[in-house]
mmCIF file of N, CA and C in Angstrom:
data_model
loop_
_atom_site.group_PDB
_atom_site.id
_atom_site.type_symbol
_atom_site.label_atom_id
_atom_site.label_comp_id
_atom_site.label_asym_id
_atom_site.label_seq_id
_atom_site.Cartn_x
_atom_site.Cartn_y
_atom_site.Cartn_z
ATOM 1 N N UNK A 1 0.858 -1.175 -0.002
ATOM 2 C CA UNK A 1 -0.013 0.009 -0.004
ATOM 3 C C UNK A 1 0.889 1.242 0.024
ATOM 4 N N UNK A 2 0.571 2.162 -0.847
ATOM 5 C CA UNK A 2 1.347 3.414 -0.962
ATOM 6 C C UNK A 2 0.609 4.555 -0.320
ATOM 7 N N UNK A 3 1.253 5.185 0.685
ATOM 8 C CA UNK A 3 0.679 6.261 1.432
ATOM 9 C C UNK A 3 1.422 7.589 1.171
ATOM 10 N N UNK A 4 0.662 8.651 0.949
ATOM 11 C CA UNK A 4 1.233 9.973 0.748
ATOM 12 C C UNK A 4 0.708 10.898 1.843
ATOM 13 N N UNK A 5 1.578 11.521 2.603
ATOM 14 C CA UNK A 5 1.201 12.455 3.676
ATOM 15 C C UNK A 5 1.534 13.832 3.205
ATOM 16 N N UNK A 6 0.522 14.735 3.372
ATOM 17 C CA UNK A 6 0.649 16.111 2.879
ATOM 18 C C UNK A 6 0.341 17.084 4.001
ATOM 19 N N UNK A 7 1.230 18.074 4.134
ATOM 20 C CA UNK A 7 0.982 19.233 5.019
ATOM 21 C C UNK A 7 1.369 20.480 4.231
ATOM 22 N N UNK A 8 1.655 21.540 4.947
ATOM 23 C CA UNK A 8 1.882 22.805 4.216
ATOM 24 C C UNK A 8 3.348 22.874 3.684
ATOM 25 N N UNK A 9 4.342 22.813 4.540
ATOM 26 C CA UNK A 9 5.689 23.017 4.122
ATOM 27 C C UNK A 9 6.548 21.788 4.068
ATOM 28 N N UNK A 10 5.984 20.598 4.455
ATOM 29 C CA UNK A 10 6.708 19.371 4.453
ATOM 30 C C UNK A 10 7.956 19.432 5.324
ATOM 31 N N UNK A 11 7.820 20.000 6.493
ATOM 32 C CA UNK A 11 8.984 20.135 7.411
ATOM 33 C C UNK A 11 8.711 19.424 8.737
ATOM 34 N N UNK A 12 7.484 19.313 9.205
ATOM 35 C CA UNK A 12 7.204 18.759 10.536
ATOM 36 C C UNK A 12 6.254 17.591 10.546
ATOM 37 N N UNK A 13 5.007 17.791 10.218
ATOM 38 C CA UNK A 13 4.028 16.721 10.319
ATOM 39 C C UNK A 13 4.153 15.646 9.290
ATOM 40 N N UNK A 14 4.133 15.998 8.012
ATOM 41 C CA UNK A 14 4.170 14.929 7.013
ATOM 42 C C UNK A 14 5.554 14.198 6.999
ATOM 43 N N UNK A 15 6.687 14.882 7.216
ATOM 44 C CA UNK A 15 7.968 14.095 7.290
ATOM 45 C C UNK A 15 7.962 13.153 8.513
ATOM 46 N N UNK A 16 7.348 13.595 9.560
ATOM 47 C CA UNK A 16 7.244 12.687 10.759
ATOM 48 C C UNK A 16 6.433 11.449 10.380
ATOM 49 N N UNK A 17 5.268 11.644 9.716
ATOM 50 C CA UNK A 17 4.460 10.532 9.272
ATOM 51 C C UNK A 17 5.246 9.630 8.365
ATOM 52 N N UNK A 18 5.973 10.206 7.435
ATOM 53 C CA UNK A 18 6.771 9.408 6.481
ATOM 54 C C UNK A 18 7.775 8.568 7.279
ATOM 55 N N UNK A 19 8.493 9.153 8.197
ATOM 56 C CA UNK A 19 9.516 8.450 8.960
ATOM 57 C C UNK A 19 8.893 7.260 9.748
ATOM 58 N N UNK A 20 7.765 7.517 10.370
ATOM 59 C CA UNK A 20 7.102 6.497 11.185
ATOM 60 C C UNK A 20 6.626 5.351 10.326
ATOM 61 N N UNK A 21 5.813 5.626 9.345
ATOM 62 C CA UNK A 21 5.152 4.561 8.635
ATOM 63 C C UNK A 21 6.050 3.861 7.606
ATOM 64 N N UNK A 22 7.181 4.416 7.301
ATOM 65 C CA UNK A 22 8.137 3.713 6.435
ATOM 66 C C UNK A 22 8.648 2.443 7.164
ATOM 67 N N UNK A 23 8.604 2.465 8.494
ATOM 68 C CA UNK A 23 9.038 1.329 9.279
ATOM 69 C C UNK A 23 8.128 0.139 9.276
ATOM 70 N N UNK A 24 6.859 0.312 8.799
ATOM 71 C CA UNK A 24 5.878 -0.747 8.765
ATOM 72 C C UNK A 24 6.050 -1.556 7.488
ATOM 73 N N UNK A 25 6.184 -2.842 7.624
ATOM 74 C CA UNK A 25 6.298 -3.724 6.459
ATOM 75 C C UNK A 25 5.039 -3.673 5.600
ATOM 76 N N UNK A 26 5.222 -3.625 4.324
ATOM 77 C CA UNK A 26 4.107 -3.641 3.407
ATOM 78 C C UNK A 26 3.632 -2.245 3.033
ATOM 79 N N UNK A 27 4.240 -1.207 3.565
ATOM 80 C CA UNK A 27 3.835 0.147 3.210
ATOM 81 C C UNK A 27 4.989 0.836 2.504
ATOM 82 N N UNK A 28 4.636 1.578 1.495
ATOM 83 C CA UNK A 28 5.525 2.524 0.811
ATOM 84 C C UNK A 28 5.024 3.899 1.182
ATOM 85 N N UNK A 29 5.892 4.806 1.602
ATOM 86 C CA UNK A 29 5.458 6.070 2.150
ATOM 87 C C UNK A 29 6.294 7.221 1.571
ATOM 88 N N UNK A 30 5.567 8.292 1.224
ATOM 89 C CA UNK A 30 6.224 9.534 0.792
ATOM 90 C C UNK A 30 5.472 10.699 1.472
ATOM 91 N N UNK A 31 6.108 11.819 1.455
ATOM 92 C CA UNK A 31 5.439 13.050 2.038
ATOM 93 C C UNK A 31 5.764 14.207 1.099
ATOM 94 N N UNK A 32 4.918 15.241 1.207
ATOM 95 C CA UNK A 32 5.073 16.420 0.400
ATOM 96 C C UNK A 32 4.302 17.600 1.022
ATOM 97 N N UNK A 33 4.587 18.778 0.526
ATOM 98 C CA UNK A 33 3.929 20.012 1.060
ATOM 99 C C UNK A 33 3.171 20.709 -0.080
ATOM 100 N N UNK A 34 2.140 21.411 0.312
ATOM 101 C CA UNK A 34 1.322 22.168 -0.647
ATOM 102 C C UNK A 34 1.877 23.558 -0.944
ATOM 103 N N UNK A 35 2.736 24.135 -0.035
ATOM 104 C CA UNK A 35 3.228 25.471 -0.306
ATOM 105 C C UNK A 35 4.383 25.424 -1.310
ATOM 106 N N UNK A 36 4.554 26.498 -2.025
ATOM 107 C CA UNK A 36 5.676 26.591 -3.037
ATOM 108 C C UNK A 36 7.000 26.415 -2.367
ATOM 109 N N UNK A 37 7.196 26.867 -1.140
ATOM 110 C CA UNK A 37 8.464 26.760 -0.448
ATOM 111 C C UNK A 37 8.643 25.440 0.300
ATOM 112 N N UNK A 38 7.789 24.482 0.069
ATOM 113 C CA UNK A 38 7.858 23.168 0.762
ATOM 114 C C UNK A 38 9.199 22.500 0.464
ATOM 115 N N UNK A 39 9.645 21.702 1.474
ATOM 116 C CA UNK A 39 10.872 20.939 1.270
ATOM 117 C C UNK A 39 10.750 20.029 0.023
ATOM 118 N N UNK A 40 9.629 19.306 -0.063
ATOM 119 C CA UNK A 40 9.282 18.526 -1.269
ATOM 120 C C UNK A 40 7.902 18.984 -1.675
ATOM 121 N N UNK A 41 7.783 19.845 -2.695
ATOM 122 C CA UNK A 41 6.464 20.272 -3.174
ATOM 123 C C UNK A 41 5.639 19.124 -3.768
ATOM 124 N N UNK A 42 4.382 19.153 -3.487
ATOM 125 C CA UNK A 42 3.468 18.126 -3.988
ATOM 126 C C UNK A 42 3.414 18.185 -5.530
ATOM 127 N N UNK A 43 3.411 17.011 -6.173
ATOM 128 C CA UNK A 43 3.350 16.947 -7.597
ATOM 129 C C UNK A 43 2.208 15.971 -8.010
ATOM 130 N N UNK A 44 1.818 16.127 -9.261
ATOM 131 C CA UNK A 44 0.759 15.229 -9.773
ATOM 132 C C UNK A 44 1.308 13.790 -9.839
ATOM 133 N N UNK A 45 2.612 13.661 -10.018
ATOM 134 C CA UNK A 45 3.228 12.323 -10.052
ATOM 135 C C UNK A 45 3.074 11.651 -8.690
ATOM 136 N N UNK A 46 3.279 12.391 -7.612
ATOM 137 C CA UNK A 46 3.108 11.798 -6.251
ATOM 138 C C UNK A 46 1.675 11.375 -6.039
ATOM 139 N N UNK A 47 0.737 12.196 -6.469
ATOM 140 C CA UNK A 47 -0.738 11.867 -6.340
ATOM 141 C C UNK A 47 -1.036 10.618 -7.141
ATOM 142 N N UNK A 48 -0.557 10.517 -8.335
ATOM 143 C CA UNK A 48 -0.816 9.345 -9.162
ATOM 144 C C UNK A 48 -0.267 8.050 -8.481
ATOM 145 N N UNK A 49 0.919 8.187 -7.856
ATOM 146 C CA UNK A 49 1.603 7.086 -7.204
ATOM 147 C C UNK A 49 0.840 6.543 -6.043
ATOM 148 N N UNK A 50 0.208 7.415 -5.250
ATOM 149 C CA UNK A 50 -0.368 7.061 -3.951
ATOM 150 C C UNK A 50 -1.697 6.243 -4.064
ATOM 151 N N UNK A 51 -1.870 5.312 -3.125
ATOM 152 C CA UNK A 51 -3.136 4.585 -3.017
ATOM 153 C C UNK A 51 -4.035 5.426 -2.088
ATOM 154 N N UNK A 52 -3.454 6.015 -1.017
ATOM 155 C CA UNK A 52 -4.181 6.847 -0.044
ATOM 156 C C UNK A 52 -3.461 8.102 0.186
ATOM 157 N N UNK A 53 -4.110 9.244 0.198
ATOM 158 C CA UNK A 53 -3.500 10.544 0.485
ATOM 159 C C UNK A 53 -4.045 11.040 1.814
ATOM 160 N N UNK A 54 -3.133 11.311 2.756
ATOM 161 C CA UNK A 54 -3.518 11.844 4.070
ATOM 162 C C UNK A 54 -3.094 13.318 4.145
ATOM 163 N N UNK A 55 -4.123 14.173 4.371
ATOM 164 C CA UNK A 55 -3.811 15.560 4.618
ATOM 165 C C UNK A 55 -3.960 15.846 6.090
ATOM 166 N N UNK A 56 -3.241 16.855 6.608
ATOM 167 C CA UNK A 56 -3.245 17.132 8.037
ATOM 168 C C UNK A 56 -4.437 17.980 8.497
ATOM 169 N N UNK A 57 -4.912 18.866 7.600
ATOM 170 C CA UNK A 57 -5.955 19.839 7.955
ATOM 171 C C UNK A 57 -7.002 19.953 6.817
ATOM 172 N N UNK A 58 -8.174 20.408 7.172
ATOM 173 C CA UNK A 58 -9.216 20.649 6.152
ATOM 174 C C UNK A 58 -8.732 21.615 5.092
ATOM 175 N N UNK A 59 -8.015 22.605 5.496
ATOM 176 C CA UNK A 59 -7.457 23.556 4.531
ATOM 177 C C UNK A 59 -6.559 22.939 3.469
ATOM 178 N N UNK A 60 -5.859 21.872 3.923
ATOM 179 C CA UNK A 60 -4.939 21.170 2.972
ATOM 180 C C UNK A 60 -5.845 20.413 1.975
ATOM 181 N N UNK A 61 -6.963 19.833 2.429
ATOM 182 C CA UNK A 61 -7.885 19.118 1.508
ATOM 183 C C UNK A 61 -8.393 20.109 0.464
ATOM 184 N N UNK A 62 -8.798 21.287 0.916
ATOM 185 C CA UNK A 62 -9.339 22.283 -0.027
ATOM 186 C C UNK A 62 -8.286 22.681 -1.041
ATOM 187 N N UNK A 63 -7.095 22.936 -0.581
ATOM 188 C CA UNK A 63 -6.047 23.415 -1.495
ATOM 189 C C UNK A 63 -5.648 22.257 -2.466
ATOM 190 N N UNK A 64 -5.616 21.046 -1.961
ATOM 191 C CA UNK A 64 -5.351 19.850 -2.773
ATOM 192 C C UNK A 64 -6.424 19.713 -3.879
ATOM 193 N N UNK A 65 -7.659 19.838 -3.515
ATOM 194 C CA UNK A 65 -8.775 19.736 -4.463
ATOM 195 C C UNK A 65 -8.671 20.867 -5.519
ATOM 196 N N UNK A 66 -8.380 22.058 -5.075
ATOM 197 C CA UNK A 66 -8.265 23.213 -5.963
ATOM 198 C C UNK A 66 -7.157 23.103 -6.948
ATOM 199 N N UNK A 67 -5.975 22.648 -6.472
ATOM 200 C CA UNK A 67 -4.801 22.602 -7.348
ATOM 201 C C UNK A 67 -4.539 21.313 -8.128
ATOM 202 N N UNK A 68 -5.185 20.211 -7.679
ATOM 203 C CA UNK A 68 -4.930 18.932 -8.317
ATOM 204 C C UNK A 68 -6.196 18.139 -8.620
ATOM 205 N N UNK A 69 -7.320 18.809 -8.771
ATOM 206 C CA UNK A 69 -8.619 18.170 -8.976
ATOM 207 C C UNK A 69 -8.595 17.071 -9.987
ATOM 208 N N UNK A 70 -7.982 17.319 -11.130
ATOM 209 C CA UNK A 70 -8.017 16.289 -12.234
ATOM 210 C C UNK A 70 -7.249 15.046 -11.886
ATOM 211 N N UNK A 71 -6.330 15.109 -10.971
ATOM 212 C CA UNK A 71 -5.483 13.976 -10.549
ATOM 213 C C UNK A 71 -6.126 13.174 -9.403
ATOM 214 N N UNK A 72 -7.164 13.698 -8.828
ATOM 215 C CA UNK A 72 -7.765 13.070 -7.616
ATOM 216 C C UNK A 72 -8.879 12.081 -7.890
ATOM 217 N N UNK A 73 -9.270 11.926 -9.138
ATOM 218 C CA UNK A 73 -10.324 10.921 -9.414
ATOM 219 C C UNK A 73 -9.962 9.546 -8.919
ATOM 220 N N UNK A 74 -10.877 8.910 -8.201
ATOM 221 C CA UNK A 74 -10.641 7.573 -7.686
ATOM 222 C C UNK A 74 -9.551 7.520 -6.618
ATOM 223 N N UNK A 75 -9.194 8.625 -6.037
ATOM 224 C CA UNK A 75 -8.191 8.668 -4.997
ATOM 225 C C UNK A 75 -8.900 8.784 -3.633
ATOM 226 N N UNK A 76 -8.419 8.075 -2.678
ATOM 227 C CA UNK A 76 -8.927 8.212 -1.294
ATOM 228 C C UNK A 76 -8.120 9.292 -0.617
ATOM 229 N N UNK A 77 -8.825 10.334 -0.177
ATOM 230 C CA UNK A 77 -8.153 11.452 0.562
ATOM 231 C C UNK A 77 -8.739 11.484 1.978
ATOM 232 N N UNK A 78 -7.868 11.405 2.925
ATOM 233 C CA UNK A 78 -8.312 11.375 4.346
ATOM 234 C C UNK A 78 -7.694 12.595 5.086
ATOM 235 N N UNK A 79 -8.582 13.317 5.732
ATOM 236 C CA UNK A 79 -8.123 14.424 6.588
ATOM 237 C C UNK A 79 -7.914 13.956 8.032
ATOM 238 N N UNK A 80 -6.749 14.156 8.566
ATOM 239 C CA UNK A 80 -6.386 13.640 9.870
ATOM 240 C C UNK A 80 -6.709 14.664 11.001
ATOM 241 N N UNK A 81 -7.021 15.898 10.593
ATOM 242 C CA UNK A 81 -7.286 16.940 11.651
ATOM 243 C C UNK A 81 -6.163 17.060 12.689
ATOM 244 N N UNK A 82 -4.932 17.242 12.183
ATOM 245 C CA UNK A 82 -3.812 17.371 13.115
ATOM 246 C C UNK A 82 -3.306 18.812 12.885
ATOM 247 N N UNK A 83 -3.437 19.656 13.911
ATOM 248 C CA UNK A 83 -3.006 21.096 13.750
ATOM 249 C C UNK A 83 -1.475 21.189 13.706
ATOM 250 N N UNK A 84 -1.036 22.358 13.225
ATOM 251 C CA UNK A 84 0.393 22.609 13.108
ATOM 252 C C UNK A 84 0.949 23.161 14.396
ATOM 253 N N UNK A 85 0.998 22.295 15.402
ATOM 254 C CA UNK A 85 1.547 22.675 16.710
ATOM 255 C C UNK A 85 2.505 21.670 17.315
ATOM 256 N N UNK A 86 3.065 20.891 16.432
ATOM 257 C CA UNK A 86 4.007 19.811 16.831
ATOM 258 C C UNK A 86 5.373 20.014 16.156
ATOM 259 N N UNK A 87 6.398 19.520 16.820
ATOM 260 C CA UNK A 87 7.716 19.545 16.235
ATOM 261 C C UNK A 87 7.980 18.223 15.487
ATOM 262 N N UNK A 88 8.988 18.150 14.670
ATOM 263 C CA UNK A 88 9.336 16.943 13.945
ATOM 264 C C UNK A 88 9.670 15.838 14.958
ATOM 265 N N UNK A 89 9.021 14.675 14.776
ATOM 266 C CA UNK A 89 9.226 13.463 15.585
ATOM 267 C C UNK A 89 8.844 13.700 17.057
ATOM 268 N N UNK A 90 8.042 14.665 17.367
ATOM 269 C CA UNK A 90 7.590 14.857 18.744
ATOM 270 C C UNK A 90 6.726 13.640 19.130
ATOM 271 N N UNK A 91 7.011 13.041 20.320
ATOM 272 C CA UNK A 91 6.256 11.882 20.711
ATOM 273 C C UNK A 91 4.716 12.020 20.674
ATOM 274 N N UNK A 92 4.227 13.155 21.071
ATOM 275 C CA UNK A 92 2.760 13.347 20.988
ATOM 276 C C UNK A 92 2.260 13.306 19.575
ATOM 277 N N UNK A 93 3.034 13.781 18.588
ATOM 278 C CA UNK A 93 2.609 13.756 17.211
ATOM 279 C C UNK A 93 2.686 12.329 16.725
ATOM 280 N N UNK A 94 3.732 11.555 17.084
ATOM 281 C CA UNK A 94 3.841 10.161 16.676
ATOM 282 C C UNK A 94 2.672 9.371 17.186
ATOM 283 N N UNK A 95 2.281 9.560 18.440
ATOM 284 C CA UNK A 95 1.156 8.834 19.044
ATOM 285 C C UNK A 95 -0.115 9.134 18.313
ATOM 286 N N UNK A 96 -0.321 10.447 17.998
ATOM 287 C CA UNK A 96 -1.520 10.888 17.296
ATOM 288 C C UNK A 96 -1.568 10.295 15.887
ATOM 289 N N UNK A 97 -0.544 10.359 15.166
ATOM 290 C CA UNK A 97 -0.519 9.782 13.802
ATOM 291 C C UNK A 97 -0.823 8.334 13.840
ATOM 292 N N UNK A 98 -0.172 7.576 14.714
ATOM 293 C CA UNK A 98 -0.416 6.113 14.803
ATOM 294 C C UNK A 98 -1.877 5.862 15.168
ATOM 295 N N UNK A 99 -2.414 6.579 16.105
ATOM 296 C CA UNK A 99 -3.771 6.375 16.548
ATOM 297 C C UNK A 99 -4.827 6.664 15.430
ATOM 298 N N UNK A 100 -4.506 7.690 14.644
ATOM 299 C CA UNK A 100 -5.471 8.040 13.564
ATOM 300 C C UNK A 100 -5.264 7.256 12.266
ATOM 301 N N UNK A 101 -4.026 6.902 11.918
ATOM 302 C CA UNK A 101 -3.765 6.268 10.601
ATOM 303 C C UNK A 101 -3.934 4.747 10.662
ATOM 304 N N UNK A 102 -3.378 4.117 11.641
ATOM 305 C CA UNK A 102 -3.325 2.633 11.715
ATOM 306 C C UNK A 102 -4.718 2.008 11.533
ATOM 307 N N UNK A 103 -5.740 2.479 12.240
ATOM 308 C CA UNK A 103 -7.081 1.872 12.066
ATOM 309 C C UNK A 103 -7.608 1.984 10.612
ATOM 310 N N UNK A 104 -7.216 2.991 9.891
ATOM 311 C CA UNK A 104 -7.642 3.172 8.516
ATOM 312 C C UNK A 104 -6.994 2.261 7.544
ATOM 313 N N UNK A 105 -5.896 1.644 7.930
ATOM 314 C CA UNK A 105 -5.168 0.779 7.030
ATOM 315 C C UNK A 105 -5.646 -0.660 7.075
ATOM 316 N N UNK A 106 -6.350 -1.021 8.154
ATOM 317 C CA UNK A 106 -6.982 -2.283 8.218
ATOM 318 C C UNK A 106 -6.171 -3.494 8.657
ATOM 319 N N UNK A 107 -4.877 -3.523 8.292
ATOM 320 C CA UNK A 107 -4.093 -4.736 8.553
ATOM 321 C C UNK A 107 -3.112 -4.616 9.688
ATOM 322 N N UNK A 108 -3.129 -3.425 10.405
ATOM 323 C CA UNK A 108 -2.114 -3.223 11.438
ATOM 324 C C UNK A 108 -2.739 -3.145 12.776
#
């Protein structure tokens, strides 16, 4: 299963998710940001690659739909509702990501 995690700048939340879920066998994981100055800007290629796209906030879902609508057909997009108040690899963020994402994957 290929997971794509998306936040604004790809510096804190989505890279943390990528680091965590890369450790799970059977998952391929990438992360990207929606802002132009993101560490890894989101591309249509990344969207095409992903089986499931996780966004951190409702605003990310809106921006994703606005900027990549034609690439989102038949894509599962899940909003995790995780605010931008965590540091990279912060234990509270890791716990929150695992609690919200793992039940959606079904096999973990």
